[in-house]
Amino acid sequence: MKITQQELKNALELHEKWLSNKPGGVRLDLTRANLSGLDLRWANLNDADLMFADLSSSNLSGVDLSHTNLRHANLRHADL
């Protein structure tokens, strides 16, 4: 499933709420999602699930990947 930049932004906002224990927050689960070529700069992906996600050619500069599940994720040509 290809995720748009806007869909990613919305999901990251919900994840931030979840990380802050605020109502309506949802842990980010993008298992098998196609995030190729998206701009994730400075995103907080702490404790997110990105297993089997396609992050190829994505911009991950400054991203917090603490405790993020990246098993089998495609990071080919990603800007880390």
GROMACS .gro file of N, CA, C and O in nm:
model
  320
    1MET      N    1   0.085  -0.118   0.000
    1MET     CA    2   0.000   0.000   0.000
    1MET      C    3   0.089   0.124   0.000
    1MET      O    4   0.175   0.140   0.087
    2LYS      N    5   0.077   0.208  -0.099
    2LYS     CA    6   0.155   0.331  -0.110
    2LYS      C    7   0.092   0.439  -0.021
    2LYS      O    8  -0.027   0.467  -0.031
    3ILE      N    9   0.172   0.495   0.065
    3ILE     CA   10   0.128   0.600   0.158
    3ILE      C   11   0.162   0.736   0.096
    3ILE      O   12   0.273   0.756   0.046
    4THR      N   13   0.069   0.829   0.102
    4THR     CA   14   0.097   0.964   0.054
    4THR      C   15   0.166   1.044   0.164
    4THR      O   16   0.160   1.008   0.282
    5GLN      N   17   0.226   1.156   0.125
    5GLN     CA   18   0.292   1.243   0.224
    5GLN      C   19   0.190   1.292   0.327
    5GLN      O   20   0.220   1.299   0.446
    6GLN      N   21   0.068   1.324   0.285
    6GLN     CA   22  -0.035   1.372   0.378
    6GLN      C   23  -0.080   1.261   0.474
    6GLN      O   24  -0.098   1.286   0.593
    7GLU      N   25  -0.097   1.141   0.423
    7GLU     CA   26  -0.134   1.028   0.509
    7GLU      C   27  -0.026   1.002   0.613
    7GLU      O   28  -0.057   0.976   0.730
    8LEU      N   29   0.099   1.013   0.571
    8LEU     CA   30   0.210   0.996   0.664
    8LEU      C   31   0.208   1.105   0.771
    8LEU      O   32   0.224   1.076   0.890
    9LYS      N   33   0.185   1.228   0.731
    9LYS     CA   34   0.179   1.339   0.826
    9LYS      C   35   0.071   1.314   0.931
    9LYS      O   36   0.094   1.331   1.051
   10ASN      N   37  -0.047   1.272   0.886
   10ASN     CA   38  -0.157   1.244   0.979
   10ASN      C   39  -0.123   1.131   1.075
   10ASN      O   40  -0.150   1.140   1.195
   11ALA      N   41  -0.062   1.026   1.023
   11ALA     CA   42  -0.024   0.912   1.106
   11ALA      C   43   0.083   0.952   1.208
   11ALA      O   44   0.079   0.907   1.324
   12LEU      N   45   0.176   1.037   1.167
   12LEU     CA   46   0.281   1.082   1.260
   12LEU      C   47   0.224   1.169   1.372
   12LEU      O   48   0.270   1.163   1.486
   13GLU      N   49   0.122   1.247   1.340
   13GLU     CA   50   0.057   1.329   1.444
   13GLU      C   51  -0.010   1.240   1.549
   13GLU      O   52   0.000   1.265   1.669
   14LEU      N   53  -0.077   1.134   1.504
   14LEU     CA   54  -0.139   1.040   1.597
   14LEU      C   55  -0.035   0.966   1.680
   14LEU      O   56  -0.055   0.939   1.799
   15HIS      N   57   0.077   0.934   1.618
   15HIS     CA   58   0.187   0.866   1.688
   15HIS      C   59   0.246   0.958   1.796
   15HIS      O   60   0.276   0.912   1.907
   16GLU      N   61   0.263   1.084   1.764
   16GLU     CA   62   0.313   1.180   1.863
   16GLU      C   63   0.220   1.186   1.984
   16GLU      O   64   0.265   1.190   2.098
   17LYS      N   65   0.088   1.185   1.960
   17LYS     CA   66  -0.008   1.183   2.070
   17LYS      C   67   0.008   1.056   2.153
   17LYS      O   68   0.003   1.060   2.275
   18TRP      N   69   0.026   0.943   2.084
   18TRP     CA   70   0.043   0.815   2.154
   18TRP      C   71   0.169   0.818   2.241
   18TRP      O   72   0.164   0.774   2.356
   19LEU      N   73   0.278   0.872   2.186
   19LEU     CA   74   0.403   0.881   2.262
   19LEU      C   75   0.388   0.971   2.385
   19LEU      O   76   0.454   0.949   2.487
   20SER      N   77   0.300   1.070   2.377
   20SER     CA   78   0.279   1.164   2.487
   20SER      C   79   0.162   1.122   2.577
   20SER      O   80   0.122   1.198   2.664
   21ASN      N   81   0.107   1.003   2.553
   21ASN     CA   82  -0.007   0.953   2.630
   21ASN      C   83  -0.127   1.046   2.625
   21ASN      O   84  -0.200   1.060   2.723
   22LYS      N   85  -0.147   1.109   2.511
   22LYS     CA   86  -0.261   1.199   2.493
   22LYS      C   87  -0.378   1.121   2.433
   22LYS      O   88  -0.358   1.024   2.360
   23PRO      N   89  -0.501   1.162   2.463
   23PRO     CA   90  -0.618   1.095   2.407
   23PRO      C   91  -0.617   1.095   2.254
   23PRO      O   92  -0.576   1.193   2.192
   24GLY      N   93  -0.662   0.985   2.196
   24GLY     CA   94  -0.669   0.975   2.050
   24GLY      C   95  -0.540   0.932   1.984
   24GLY      O   96  -0.536   0.917   1.862
   25GLY      N   97  -0.436   0.911   2.063
   25GLY     CA   98  -0.309   0.870   2.006
   25GLY      C   99  -0.311   0.725   1.962
   25GLY      O  100  -0.380   0.642   2.021
   26VAL      N  101  -0.235   0.696   1.858
   26VAL     CA  102  -0.226   0.561   1.804
   26VAL      C  103  -0.080   0.532   1.769
   26VAL      O  104  -0.015   0.614   1.703
   27ARG      N  105  -0.032   0.416   1.815
   27ARG     CA  106   0.105   0.376   1.780
   27ARG      C  107   0.116   0.358   1.629
   27ARG      O  108   0.029   0.301   1.565
   28LEU      N  109   0.222   0.409   1.572
   28LEU     CA  110   0.245   0.403   1.429
   28LEU      C  111   0.278   0.261   1.386
   28LEU      O  112   0.376   0.202   1.431
   29ASP      N  113   0.194   0.204   1.302
   29ASP     CA  114   0.216   0.070   1.248
   29ASP      C  115   0.207   0.079   1.096
   29ASP      O  116   0.098   0.087   1.039
   30LEU      N  117   0.322   0.081   1.033
   30LEU     CA  118   0.330   0.090   0.888
   30LEU      C  119   0.394  -0.037   0.831
   30LEU      O  120   0.472  -0.033   0.736
   31THR      N  121   0.360  -0.150   0.892
   31THR     CA  122   0.409  -0.278   0.845
   31THR      C  123   0.371  -0.296   0.698
   31THR      O  124   0.255  -0.275   0.661
   32ARG      N  125   0.469  -0.329   0.617
   32ARG     CA  126   0.453  -0.353   0.473
   32ARG      C  127   0.408  -0.230   0.393
   32ARG      O  128   0.371  -0.240   0.276
   33ALA      N  129   0.413  -0.113   0.452
   33ALA     CA  130   0.371   0.010   0.382
   33ALA      C  131   0.480   0.053   0.283
   33ALA      O  132   0.599   0.034   0.305
   34ASN      N  133   0.436   0.114   0.175
   34ASN     CA  134   0.527   0.169   0.075
   34ASN      C  135   0.545   0.318   0.105
   34ASN      O  136   0.457   0.398   0.078
   35LEU      N  137   0.660   0.351   0.162
   35LEU     CA  138   0.695   0.489   0.195
   35LEU      C  139   0.807   0.540   0.105
   35LEU      O  140   0.873   0.639   0.137
   36SER      N  141   0.828   0.473  -0.005
   36SER     CA  142   0.941   0.506  -0.092
   36SER      C  143   0.933   0.651  -0.140
   36SER      O  144   0.826   0.700  -0.178
   37GLY      N  145   1.046   0.718  -0.130
   37GLY     CA  146   1.057   0.856  -0.179
   37GLY      C  147   0.994   0.962  -0.092
   37GLY      O  148   0.997   1.079  -0.128
   38LEU      N  149   0.939   0.925   0.024
   38LEU     CA  150   0.874   1.025   0.109
   38LEU      C  151   0.974   1.100   0.197
   38LEU      O  152   1.084   1.053   0.222
   39ASP      N  153   0.933   1.216   0.242
   39ASP     CA  154   1.014   1.301   0.329
   39ASP      C  155   0.973   1.277   0.474
   39ASP      O  156   0.865   1.316   0.515
   40LEU      N  157   1.060   1.209   0.549
   40LEU     CA  158   1.034   1.182   0.691
   40LEU      C  159   1.128   1.262   0.781
   40LEU      O  160   1.140   1.233   0.900
   41ARG      N  161   1.194   1.364   0.725
   41ARG     CA  162   1.292   1.440   0.804
   41ARG      C  163   1.239   1.479   0.940
   41ARG      O  164   1.128   1.531   0.951
   42TRP      N  165   1.320   1.451   1.042
   42TRP     CA  166   1.296   1.490   1.181
   42TRP      C  167   1.172   1.425   1.243
   42TRP      O  168   1.126   1.466   1.348
   43ALA      N  169   1.117   1.323   1.179
   43ALA     CA  170   1.001   1.253   1.235
   43ALA      C  171   1.042   1.175   1.359
   43ALA      O  172   1.155   1.127   1.371
   44ASN      N  173   0.949   1.161   1.451
   44ASN     CA  174   0.972   1.080   1.570
   44ASN      C  175   0.908   0.944   1.546
   44ASN      O  176   0.788   0.927   1.560
   45LEU      N  177   0.990   0.847   1.509
   45LEU     CA  178   0.944   0.712   1.484
   45LEU      C  179   0.974   0.619   1.601
   45LEU      O  180   0.972   0.497   1.587
   46ASN      N  181   1.001   0.678   1.716
   46ASN     CA  182   1.031   0.601   1.836
   46ASN      C  183   0.920   0.498   1.861
   46ASN      O  184   0.803   0.533   1.867
   47ASP      N  185   0.959   0.373   1.870
   47ASP     CA  186   0.869   0.261   1.902
   47ASP      C  187   0.766   0.232   1.793
   47ASP      O  188   0.665   0.167   1.817
   48ALA      N  189   0.789   0.279   1.671
   48ALA     CA  190   0.698   0.251   1.559
   48ALA      C  191   0.730   0.114   1.500
   48ALA      O  192   0.838   0.059   1.520
   49ASP      N  193   0.636   0.059   1.426
   49ASP     CA  194   0.655  -0.069   1.359
   49ASP      C  195   0.661  -0.046   1.209
   49ASP      O  196   0.562  -0.009   1.146
   50LEU      N  197   0.779  -0.066   1.153
   50LEU     CA  198   0.802  -0.048   1.009
   50LEU      C  199   0.854  -0.178   0.946
   50LEU      O  200   0.925  -0.174   0.845
   51MET      N  201   0.817  -0.291   1.004
   51MET     CA  202   0.863  -0.419   0.954
   51MET      C  203   0.817  -0.438   0.809
   51MET      O  204   0.700  -0.413   0.777
   52PHE      N  205   0.909  -0.478   0.723
   52PHE     CA  206   0.885  -0.500   0.580
   52PHE      C  207   0.844  -0.372   0.505
   52PHE      O  208   0.800  -0.380   0.390
   53ALA      N  209   0.857  -0.255   0.566
   53ALA     CA  210   0.821  -0.130   0.498
   53ALA      C  211   0.924  -0.098   0.390
   53ALA      O  212   1.042  -0.130   0.401
   54ASP      N  213   0.878  -0.035   0.285
   54ASP     CA  214   0.965   0.010   0.176
   54ASP      C  215   0.998   0.157   0.200
   54ASP      O  216   0.916   0.245   0.179
   55LEU      N  217   1.119   0.181   0.247
   55LEU     CA  218   1.167   0.317   0.274
   55LEU      C  219   1.272   0.359   0.172
   55LEU      O  220   1.346   0.455   0.194
   56SER      N  221   1.277   0.289   0.061
   56SER     CA  222   1.378   0.319  -0.040
   56SER      C  223   1.365   0.463  -0.090
   56SER      O  224   1.255   0.514  -0.108
   57SER      N  225   1.478   0.527  -0.103
   57SER     CA  226   1.488   0.665  -0.152
   57SER      C  227   1.414   0.767  -0.066
   57SER      O  228   1.385   0.878  -0.110
   58SER      N  229   1.381   0.730   0.057
   58SER     CA  230   1.316   0.824   0.150
   58SER      C  231   1.420   0.908   0.221
   58SER      O  232   1.535   0.867   0.237
   59ASN      N  233   1.379   1.026   0.266
   59ASN     CA  234   1.467   1.112   0.343
   59ASN      C  235   1.440   1.088   0.492
   59ASN      O  236   1.334   1.123   0.542
   60LEU      N  237   1.535   1.026   0.560
   60LEU     CA  238   1.523   0.993   0.702
   60LEU      C  239   1.622   1.074   0.786
   60LEU      O  240   1.654   1.035   0.897
   61SER      N  241   1.666   1.187   0.735
   61SER     CA  242   1.763   1.270   0.808
   61SER      C  243   1.703   1.318   0.939
   61SER      O  244   1.592   1.371   0.943
   62GLY      N  245   1.774   1.296   1.048
   62GLY     CA  246   1.733   1.345   1.179
   62GLY      C  247   1.618   1.269   1.241
   62GLY      O  248   1.563   1.311   1.342
   63VAL      N  249   1.578   1.157   1.182
   63VAL     CA  250   1.465   1.079   1.234
   63VAL      C  251   1.504   1.006   1.361
   63VAL      O  252   1.614   0.951   1.372
   64ASP      N  253   1.413   1.004   1.460
   64ASP     CA  254   1.434   0.927   1.583
   64ASP      C  255   1.386   0.785   1.556
   64ASP      O  256   1.266   0.761   1.543
   65LEU      N  257   1.480   0.692   1.547
   65LEU     CA  258   1.448   0.552   1.520
   65LEU      C  259   1.465   0.466   1.645
   65LEU      O  260   1.473   0.343   1.634
   66SER      N  261   1.465   0.527   1.763
   66SER     CA  262   1.481   0.452   1.887
   66SER      C  263   1.370   0.348   1.901
   66SER      O  264   1.252   0.381   1.888
   67HIS      N  265   1.409   0.224   1.923
   67HIS     CA  266   1.316   0.114   1.946
   67HIS      C  267   1.221   0.090   1.828
   67HIS      O  268   1.116   0.027   1.844
   68THR      N  269   1.254   0.141   1.710
   68THR     CA  270   1.171   0.120   1.592
   68THR      C  271   1.199  -0.017   1.533
   68THR      O  272   1.314  -0.058   1.521
   69ASN      N  273   1.094  -0.088   1.496
   69ASN     CA  274   1.108  -0.219   1.434
   69ASN      C  275   1.130  -0.199   1.284
   69ASN      O  276   1.038  -0.163   1.211
   70LEU      N  277   1.254  -0.221   1.240
   70LEU     CA  278   1.290  -0.206   1.099
   70LEU      C  279   1.327  -0.341   1.037
   70LEU      O  280   1.393  -0.344   0.934
   71ARG      N  281   1.284  -0.451   1.098
   71ARG     CA  282   1.318  -0.582   1.044
   71ARG      C  283   1.268  -0.595   0.901
   71ARG      O  284   1.150  -0.571   0.873
   72HIS      N  285   1.358  -0.633   0.815
   72HIS     CA  286   1.329  -0.658   0.674
   72HIS      C  287   1.281  -0.533   0.599
   72HIS      O  288   1.225  -0.545   0.489
   73ALA      N  289   1.300  -0.416   0.656
   73ALA     CA  290   1.263  -0.291   0.586
   73ALA      C  291   1.363  -0.266   0.473
   73ALA      O  292   1.481  -0.296   0.484
   74ASN      N  293   1.314  -0.210   0.365
   74ASN     CA  294   1.398  -0.176   0.251
   74ASN      C  295   1.447  -0.032   0.270
   74ASN      O  296   1.370   0.062   0.259
   75LEU      N  297   1.576  -0.018   0.299
   75LEU     CA  298   1.637   0.113   0.320
   75LEU      C  299   1.730   0.151   0.204
   75LEU      O  300   1.810   0.244   0.217
   76ARG      N  301   1.717   0.082   0.093
   76ARG     CA  302   1.804   0.107  -0.022
   76ARG      C  303   1.791   0.252  -0.070
   76ARG      O  304   1.680   0.302  -0.088
   77HIS      N  305   1.903   0.318  -0.079
   77HIS     CA  306   1.912   0.457  -0.127
   77HIS      C  307   1.841   0.556  -0.035
   77HIS      O  308   1.814   0.670  -0.076
   78ALA      N  309   1.807   0.516   0.086
   78ALA     CA  310   1.746   0.610   0.182
   78ALA      C  311   1.854   0.704   0.235
   78ALA      O  312   1.969   0.664   0.253
   79ASP      N  313   1.817   0.827   0.257
   79ASP     CA  314   1.908   0.927   0.313
   79ASP      C  315   1.897   0.920   0.465
   79ASP      O  316   1.798   0.963   0.524
   80LEU      N  317   1.999   0.861   0.528
   80LEU     CA  318   2.003   0.846   0.672
   80LEU      C  319   2.094   0.951   0.733
   80LEU      O  320   2.117   0.954   0.847
   0.00000   0.00000   0.00000
